[in-house]
């Protein structure tokens, strides 16, 4: 079939009109373009191939380009030498490869250039390249490509091709022939290249012209493409009369989503003559001219449409206002609405109301779609409850614990400036303000200054989500004021997903570093607990400033971890330690802050880096002592599974007749040996999240929980419980190691350990990460260590506590008795009326002593309760004499003095109710030593006897 003299003109999105320069030397290999240095050229460049295969000016032929402005793009730098020697259109095949020869898969990888020629006319230079085309039928058909260079457009840099073109003044006269046809369509100073290729999707009798109608000052995203099917008018194509060139029509979207038009090209005056190539060229140039017009029309129409749409939207949003004559005021004769100030005000008001409604809808929609954790919901419930208290203010805002430090006005104005506008002084002022924030202080001064230059401020309302798990990280945040929940998604045993609050971060904390450091998605969802002021730095600043500091922190963690026996290098590889450190956090706590409120719901392993922490046990006096674990003997010897099996095998041989359960046999064996049974072997961490979550919800913990508040809360739920200080953790110590390998007992709600800071720096490591990284030997080592550090059983603690209590009561009773014995050397003087009531007084004293002994605390301290020792008013009411009242108040004062001395002596924490059994940690770890009751001194006992 004879190929039709159609043309294919295509255009690409070219941001830089000189883009075509970068195509020099490109080669197409397996569908990709590679530059001269072998590097792959960007995707955009790949579009070039769509126009490379076929001739531009004749059947089966050559390419050219139109850029997105509809301009011809200046082409490859000219090979002037070639031009000098080979300016005649000929079929002589040059073996030199044209650097800018574009190919696609159907052509050879090296397309030899046969000829390069120039045709220069007024306002335009045409460059013609001849390739050896497999489609060529004759020499003339080998004309493959053309370039048109026009006088330089003001403002556009001169391209090398343009420079070369301008030097190429010697054009063969035959070129004038082409220019005669070109000039007519070539009025404006533009330059571009036109490519041609056959289209497979369209019939061979037509071709497509694809344009990109992108305006230089419109955003990139607004690029659109148009396709034009252009045929010479000797093809009987459908003609549509809308367009300047014999008619083009929009034929609807093509399969690739582009819009296309058909255009019928006017017949070239010399078509089908000796220069069919020139005819094609003529058609091409006409097509180009048409396309320019067309593009302009499209652009103008679009601009009008978008302006119209804007107006229309505005009218819609204020439509009712405009329609209302009262608002509109008058309509001027030219149709312009004259609005009165009132109408304008009302219109603005209306807009504001609508905007607010819209924002509220967006907020409620977004927050309802954010899954909330139980802790978060509980917080919100408590918060809203208190809002409903009929108070005229929110009492939370005035709570003692609440630290409100808003960003001051002057800092706001600095933070609102662009980074490049901030002076050194501005940064210094900000720096002074932010110094003292925990996370900020980690950085060196230089880094802090860089951060101060880059910070922006974000204020986020309560309940909003700052970042979501699974999203790509773009920012890093410091909390200047307020607090946030860190929620992570978890899964129950039956596969249900739920949100869990893993941490609460407040002023001075930072978040959002993990995704940026490790180049991963966000690992948690951060939602605002209390209205926050966040200082934000973007990814780039973070990448340039912060990683160093995190590296420093990482090395600090690694250094500390490697000093712990638990993470001894003989059991843990360097990679495992590194992975653990990535899942570890360093935290600092003030004295009396509860670090762990319930060891059974903890997902972290806590190790003390600096300072010290108290381990406190909450014991219920009502509940029967748990004896499941007390069966075991306390021993430092741990047998491995292999040894146990050997022993068991030996025992089995001895008693082969007896059928004993394997577990029982081991137990029996060990108990006969007086050893503890420790099962070795890697036990995977059972993350009993559901139970943990339930317990956490019951406890209602947050970061500001102090020991006092926790005791109060627990006492409200359960009256008969005591809090016993069972140990101290010093630097290098690990909290509750035995529980690491034990299962969570859901029913056990009271008998758990609490970790309370006495002013400490803590390293905490995720238990899940621990079990992920732990080898068999590491787990065995953990068992060995935890068996050495076993906590006393509840039974032991209770019996010890009771002994202590009895002894303290005895002491208190004794002290009571002694302080009431009058000085034997002073004469006893009784007031007159006292004599009559001697018997009554005696009775009352007895009652007093008896009741006082029932009201001692564990430290031997008598709790002065109102119902035991009468107050002055009560004493007067009961018609006691003045001297008796004085005596009573003296006794009361003495009690108080002794009481305060006592508390000073034992350095008690400041709660009266906390009962302290203070011991050396080593003693606690082994066994609680119950102090023996000493015999009272003989003098006192004789005095007591005498008194009674
Ligand atoms: N258990 C956690 N305790 C405190 N902060 C956390 C915890 N888990 C995640 N985060 C923070 O939450 C952030 C969520 O986004 P990133 O993963 O970028 O970084 C995360 C950490 O900064």
Short mmCIF file of N, CA, C and O in Angstrom, two decimals, residues 24 68 93 113 192 204 228 389 422 464 470 531 535 656 666 697 779 803 822 825 848 857 872 936 941 943:
data_model
loop_
_atom_site.label_atom_id
_atom_site.label_comp_id
_atom_site.label_asym_id
_atom_site.label_seq_id
_atom_site.Cartn_x
_atom_site.Cartn_y
_atom_site.Cartn_z
N UNK A 24 20.97 15.52 22.72
CA UNK A 24 22.07 15.22 21.83
C UNK A 24 22.75 13.92 22.23
O UNK A 24 23.05 13.71 23.40
N UNK A 68 5.52 22.77 23.58
CA UNK A 68 4.20 22.98 24.16
C UNK A 68 3.66 24.36 23.92
O UNK A 68 2.50 24.62 24.19
N UNK A 93 25.67 7.85 1.44
CA UNK A 93 25.44 7.50 2.85
C UNK A 93 26.67 7.81 3.67
O UNK A 93 27.73 7.25 3.46
N UNK A 113 23.67 9.58 9.04
CA UNK A 113 23.16 10.81 8.45
C UNK A 113 23.72 10.95 7.05
O UNK A 113 24.92 10.84 6.84
N UNK A 192 10.88 25.68 16.24
CA UNK A 192 10.50 24.39 16.77
C UNK A 192 10.93 23.31 15.78
O UNK A 192 11.44 23.59 14.72
N UNK A 204 -3.81 4.57 8.10
CA UNK A 204 -2.63 5.09 7.44
C UNK A 204 -2.95 6.32 6.60
O UNK A 204 -2.06 6.97 6.08
N UNK A 228 -4.04 16.30 16.99
CA UNK A 228 -4.61 16.77 15.73
C UNK A 228 -4.32 15.75 14.65
O UNK A 228 -3.18 15.28 14.53
N UNK A 389 -19.45 20.48 84.24
CA UNK A 389 -19.65 20.63 85.69
C UNK A 389 -20.44 21.87 86.09
O UNK A 389 -20.48 22.20 87.28
N UNK A 422 15.06 35.83 58.79
CA UNK A 422 15.42 35.85 60.22
C UNK A 422 16.88 36.22 60.38
O UNK A 422 17.75 35.65 59.74
N UNK A 464 -7.28 16.68 67.31
CA UNK A 464 -6.84 16.59 65.91
C UNK A 464 -5.68 15.60 65.78
O UNK A 464 -4.95 15.38 66.72
N UNK A 470 1.48 4.99 58.93
CA UNK A 470 1.46 4.52 57.55
C UNK A 470 1.66 5.61 56.52
O UNK A 470 1.88 5.31 55.34
N UNK A 531 -4.48 21.06 73.57
CA UNK A 531 -4.11 22.00 72.50
C UNK A 531 -2.59 22.23 72.47
O UNK A 531 -2.00 22.56 73.50
N UNK A 535 6.60 23.05 67.18
CA UNK A 535 7.63 23.66 66.35
C UNK A 535 8.03 22.62 65.32
O UNK A 535 8.40 21.49 65.68
N UNK A 656 11.19 -47.30 86.23
CA UNK A 656 10.49 -47.51 84.96
C UNK A 656 9.07 -48.01 85.17
O UNK A 656 8.19 -47.83 84.33
N UNK A 666 9.95 -33.93 86.60
CA UNK A 666 10.99 -32.92 86.70
C UNK A 666 10.87 -32.15 88.00
O UNK A 666 11.86 -31.90 88.69
N UNK A 697 -6.57 0.44 81.01
CA UNK A 697 -7.78 1.26 81.07
C UNK A 697 -8.28 1.35 82.51
O UNK A 697 -8.73 2.40 82.97
N UNK A 779 18.18 -16.01 75.67
CA UNK A 779 17.00 -16.29 76.50
C UNK A 779 17.42 -17.09 77.73
O UNK A 779 16.97 -16.80 78.85
N UNK A 803 4.22 -9.54 110.65
CA UNK A 803 5.18 -9.57 111.77
C UNK A 803 5.63 -8.16 112.11
O UNK A 803 5.65 -7.76 113.28
N UNK A 822 3.65 9.17 135.05
CA UNK A 822 4.09 10.43 135.64
C UNK A 822 5.48 10.28 136.26
O UNK A 822 5.90 9.18 136.61
N UNK A 825 9.36 11.29 140.72
CA UNK A 825 9.92 12.23 141.71
C UNK A 825 9.08 13.47 141.92
O UNK A 825 9.38 14.29 142.76
N UNK A 848 -8.20 4.62 126.23
CA UNK A 848 -7.35 5.40 125.32
C UNK A 848 -6.16 4.58 124.85
O UNK A 848 -5.85 4.50 123.68
N UNK A 857 0.86 2.87 112.82
CA UNK A 857 1.25 2.44 111.49
C UNK A 857 2.46 1.51 111.62
O UNK A 857 2.92 1.22 112.72
N UNK A 872 -9.36 19.65 121.88
CA UNK A 872 -9.62 20.56 123.01
C UNK A 872 -11.11 20.82 123.17
O UNK A 872 -11.65 20.84 124.26
N UNK A 936 11.48 -6.01 126.08
CA UNK A 936 11.55 -4.63 126.53
C UNK A 936 12.52 -4.50 127.71
O UNK A 936 12.72 -5.45 128.46
N UNK A 941 9.66 -2.41 131.67
CA UNK A 941 8.63 -3.44 131.87
C UNK A 941 8.13 -3.44 133.32
O UNK A 941 6.94 -3.61 133.58
N UNK A 943 8.12 -0.80 135.13
CA UNK A 943 7.28 0.38 135.26
C UNK A 943 5.88 0.11 134.73
O UNK A 943 4.88 0.51 135.31
#
